[in-house]
Short mmCIF file of N, CA and C in Angstrom, two decimals:
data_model
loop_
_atom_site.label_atom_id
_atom_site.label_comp_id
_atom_site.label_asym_id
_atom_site.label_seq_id
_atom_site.Cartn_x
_atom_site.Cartn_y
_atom_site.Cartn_z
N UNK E 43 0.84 -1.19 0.00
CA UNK E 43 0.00 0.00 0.00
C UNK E 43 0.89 1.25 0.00
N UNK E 44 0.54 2.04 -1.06
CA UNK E 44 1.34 3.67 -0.83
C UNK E 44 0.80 4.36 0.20
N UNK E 45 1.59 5.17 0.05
CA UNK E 45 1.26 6.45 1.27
C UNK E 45 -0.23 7.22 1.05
N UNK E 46 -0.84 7.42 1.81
CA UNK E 46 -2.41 8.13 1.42
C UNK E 46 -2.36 9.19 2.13
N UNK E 47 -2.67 10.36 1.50
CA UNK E 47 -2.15 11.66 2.14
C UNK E 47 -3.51 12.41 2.17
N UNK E 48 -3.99 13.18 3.71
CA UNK E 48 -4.87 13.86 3.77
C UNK E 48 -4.71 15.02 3.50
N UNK E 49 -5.22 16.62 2.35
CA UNK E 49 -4.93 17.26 2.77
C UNK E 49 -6.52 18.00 2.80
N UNK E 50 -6.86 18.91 3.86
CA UNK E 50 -8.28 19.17 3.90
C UNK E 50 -9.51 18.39 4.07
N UNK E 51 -9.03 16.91 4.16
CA UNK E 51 -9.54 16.44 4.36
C UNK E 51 -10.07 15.31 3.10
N UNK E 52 -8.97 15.79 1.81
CA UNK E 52 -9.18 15.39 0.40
C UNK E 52 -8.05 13.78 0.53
N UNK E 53 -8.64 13.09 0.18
CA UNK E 53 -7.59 11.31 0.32
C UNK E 53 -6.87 11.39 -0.93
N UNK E 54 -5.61 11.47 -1.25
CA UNK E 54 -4.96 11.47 -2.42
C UNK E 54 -3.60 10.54 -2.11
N UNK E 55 -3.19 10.10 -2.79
CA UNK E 55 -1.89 9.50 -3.37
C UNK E 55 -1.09 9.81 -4.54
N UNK E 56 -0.52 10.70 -4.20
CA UNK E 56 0.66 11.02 -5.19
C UNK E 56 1.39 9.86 -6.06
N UNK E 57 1.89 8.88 -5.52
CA UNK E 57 2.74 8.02 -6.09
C UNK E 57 1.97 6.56 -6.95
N UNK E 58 0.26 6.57 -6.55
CA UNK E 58 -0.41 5.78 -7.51
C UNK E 58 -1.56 6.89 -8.20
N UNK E 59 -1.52 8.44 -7.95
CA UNK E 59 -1.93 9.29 -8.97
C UNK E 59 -3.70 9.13 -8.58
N UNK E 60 -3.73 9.16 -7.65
CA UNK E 60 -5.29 8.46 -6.98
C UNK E 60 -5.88 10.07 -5.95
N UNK E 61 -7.12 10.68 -6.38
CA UNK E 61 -7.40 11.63 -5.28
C UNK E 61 -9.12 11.48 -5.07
N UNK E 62 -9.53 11.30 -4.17
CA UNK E 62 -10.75 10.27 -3.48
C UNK E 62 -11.10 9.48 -4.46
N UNK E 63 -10.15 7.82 -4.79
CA UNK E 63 -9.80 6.55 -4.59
C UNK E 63 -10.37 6.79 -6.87
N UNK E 64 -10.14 8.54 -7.37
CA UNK E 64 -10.37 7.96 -8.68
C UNK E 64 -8.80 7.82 -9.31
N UNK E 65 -8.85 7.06 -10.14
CA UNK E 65 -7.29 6.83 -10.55
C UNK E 65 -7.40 8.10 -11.89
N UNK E 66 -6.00 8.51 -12.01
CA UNK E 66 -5.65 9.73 -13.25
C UNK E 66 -4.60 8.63 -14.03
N UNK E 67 -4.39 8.72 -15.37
CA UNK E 67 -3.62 8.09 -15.56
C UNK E 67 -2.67 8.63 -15.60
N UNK E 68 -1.57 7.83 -16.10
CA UNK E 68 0.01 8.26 -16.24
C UNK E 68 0.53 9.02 -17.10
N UNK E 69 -0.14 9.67 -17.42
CA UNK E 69 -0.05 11.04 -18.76
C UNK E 69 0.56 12.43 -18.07
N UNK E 70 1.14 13.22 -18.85
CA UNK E 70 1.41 14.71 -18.37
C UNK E 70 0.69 15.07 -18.01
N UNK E 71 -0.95 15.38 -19.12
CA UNK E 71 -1.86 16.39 -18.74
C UNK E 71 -2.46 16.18 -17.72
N UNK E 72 -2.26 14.91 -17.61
CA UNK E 72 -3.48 14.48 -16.43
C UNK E 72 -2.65 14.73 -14.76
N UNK E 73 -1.10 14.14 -15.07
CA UNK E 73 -0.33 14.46 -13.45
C UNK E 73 -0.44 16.07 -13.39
N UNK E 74 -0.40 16.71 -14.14
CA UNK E 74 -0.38 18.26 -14.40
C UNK E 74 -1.90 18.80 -14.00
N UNK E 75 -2.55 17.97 -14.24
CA UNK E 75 -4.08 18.53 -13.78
C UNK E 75 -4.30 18.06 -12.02
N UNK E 76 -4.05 17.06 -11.60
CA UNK E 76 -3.39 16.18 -10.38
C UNK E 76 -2.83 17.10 -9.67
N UNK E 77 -1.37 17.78 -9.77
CA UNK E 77 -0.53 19.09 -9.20
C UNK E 77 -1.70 19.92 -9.31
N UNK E 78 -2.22 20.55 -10.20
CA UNK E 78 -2.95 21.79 -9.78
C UNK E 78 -4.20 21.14 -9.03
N UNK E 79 -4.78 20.68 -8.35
CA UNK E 79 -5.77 19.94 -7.88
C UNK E 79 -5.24 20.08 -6.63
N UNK E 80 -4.44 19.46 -6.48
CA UNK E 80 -3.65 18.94 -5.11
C UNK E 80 -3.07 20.50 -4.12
N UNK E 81 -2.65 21.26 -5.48
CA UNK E 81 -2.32 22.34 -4.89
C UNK E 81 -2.95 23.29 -4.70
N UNK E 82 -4.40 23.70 -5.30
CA UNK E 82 -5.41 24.24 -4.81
C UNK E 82 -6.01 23.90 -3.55
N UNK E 83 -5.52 22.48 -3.42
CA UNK E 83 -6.45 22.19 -1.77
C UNK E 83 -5.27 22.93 -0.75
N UNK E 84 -4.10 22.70 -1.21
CA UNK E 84 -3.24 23.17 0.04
C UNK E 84 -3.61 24.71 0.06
N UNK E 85 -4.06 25.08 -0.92
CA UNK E 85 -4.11 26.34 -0.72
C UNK E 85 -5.55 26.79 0.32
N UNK E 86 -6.15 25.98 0.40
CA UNK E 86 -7.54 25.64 1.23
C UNK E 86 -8.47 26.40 0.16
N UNK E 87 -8.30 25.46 -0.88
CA UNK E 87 -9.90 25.62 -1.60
C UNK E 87 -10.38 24.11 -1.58
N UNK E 88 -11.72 23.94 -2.21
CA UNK E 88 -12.66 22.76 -1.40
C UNK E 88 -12.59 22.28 -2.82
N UNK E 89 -12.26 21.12 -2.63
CA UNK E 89 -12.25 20.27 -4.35
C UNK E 89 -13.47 19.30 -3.45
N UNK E 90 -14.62 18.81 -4.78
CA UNK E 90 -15.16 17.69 -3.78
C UNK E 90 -14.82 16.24 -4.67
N UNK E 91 -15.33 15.29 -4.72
CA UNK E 91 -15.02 14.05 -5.83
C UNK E 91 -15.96 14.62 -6.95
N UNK E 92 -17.02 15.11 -7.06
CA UNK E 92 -16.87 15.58 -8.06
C UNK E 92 -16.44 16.54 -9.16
N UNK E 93 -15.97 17.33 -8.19
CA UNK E 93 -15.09 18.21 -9.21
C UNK E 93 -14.17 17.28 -9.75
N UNK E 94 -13.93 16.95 -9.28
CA UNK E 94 -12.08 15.72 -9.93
C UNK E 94 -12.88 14.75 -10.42
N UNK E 95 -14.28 14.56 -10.95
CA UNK E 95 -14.77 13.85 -11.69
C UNK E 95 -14.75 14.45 -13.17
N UNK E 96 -15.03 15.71 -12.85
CA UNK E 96 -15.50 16.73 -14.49
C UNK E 96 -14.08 16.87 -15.14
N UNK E 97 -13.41 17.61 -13.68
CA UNK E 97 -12.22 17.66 -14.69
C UNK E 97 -11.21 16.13 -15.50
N UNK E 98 -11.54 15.08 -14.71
CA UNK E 98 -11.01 14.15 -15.72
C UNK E 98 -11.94 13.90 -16.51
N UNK E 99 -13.13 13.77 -16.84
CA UNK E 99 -13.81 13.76 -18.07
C UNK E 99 -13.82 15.08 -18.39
N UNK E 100 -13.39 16.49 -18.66
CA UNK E 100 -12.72 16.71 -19.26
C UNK E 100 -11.76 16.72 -20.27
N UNK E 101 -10.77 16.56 -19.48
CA UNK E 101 -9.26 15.70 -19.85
C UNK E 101 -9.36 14.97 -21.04
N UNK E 102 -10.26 13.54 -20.61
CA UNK E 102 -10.26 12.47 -21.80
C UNK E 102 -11.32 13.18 -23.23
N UNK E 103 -11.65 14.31 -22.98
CA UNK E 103 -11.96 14.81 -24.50
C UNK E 103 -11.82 14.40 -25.13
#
């Protein structure tokens, strides 16, 4: 099991690319969308699972 990191209360894993338990794949755009995700929460804005639902369907455009 990797490391599962709380931040805000958001469950993410950096190292299997996982943020509440949806997987991103192993692509730039997508770790790049992942970083800005991740780093908006540190910034204390409120991502919920669905936002990180739209924006990866998004993504797979």
């Amino acid at each position: 099991m990797s490391d599962l990191y709380k931040i805000q209360n958001v469950p993410f894993d950096p190292k299997a690319l996982t943020i509440y338990g949806i997987q991103f794949p192993n692509q730039p755009q997508f770790s790049a969308a992942l970083n800005t995700i991740t780093t908006s929460v540190f910034k204390g804005k409120t991502i919920t699972k669905k936002d990180v639902e739209k924006i990866l369907t998004d993504l797979k455009k």
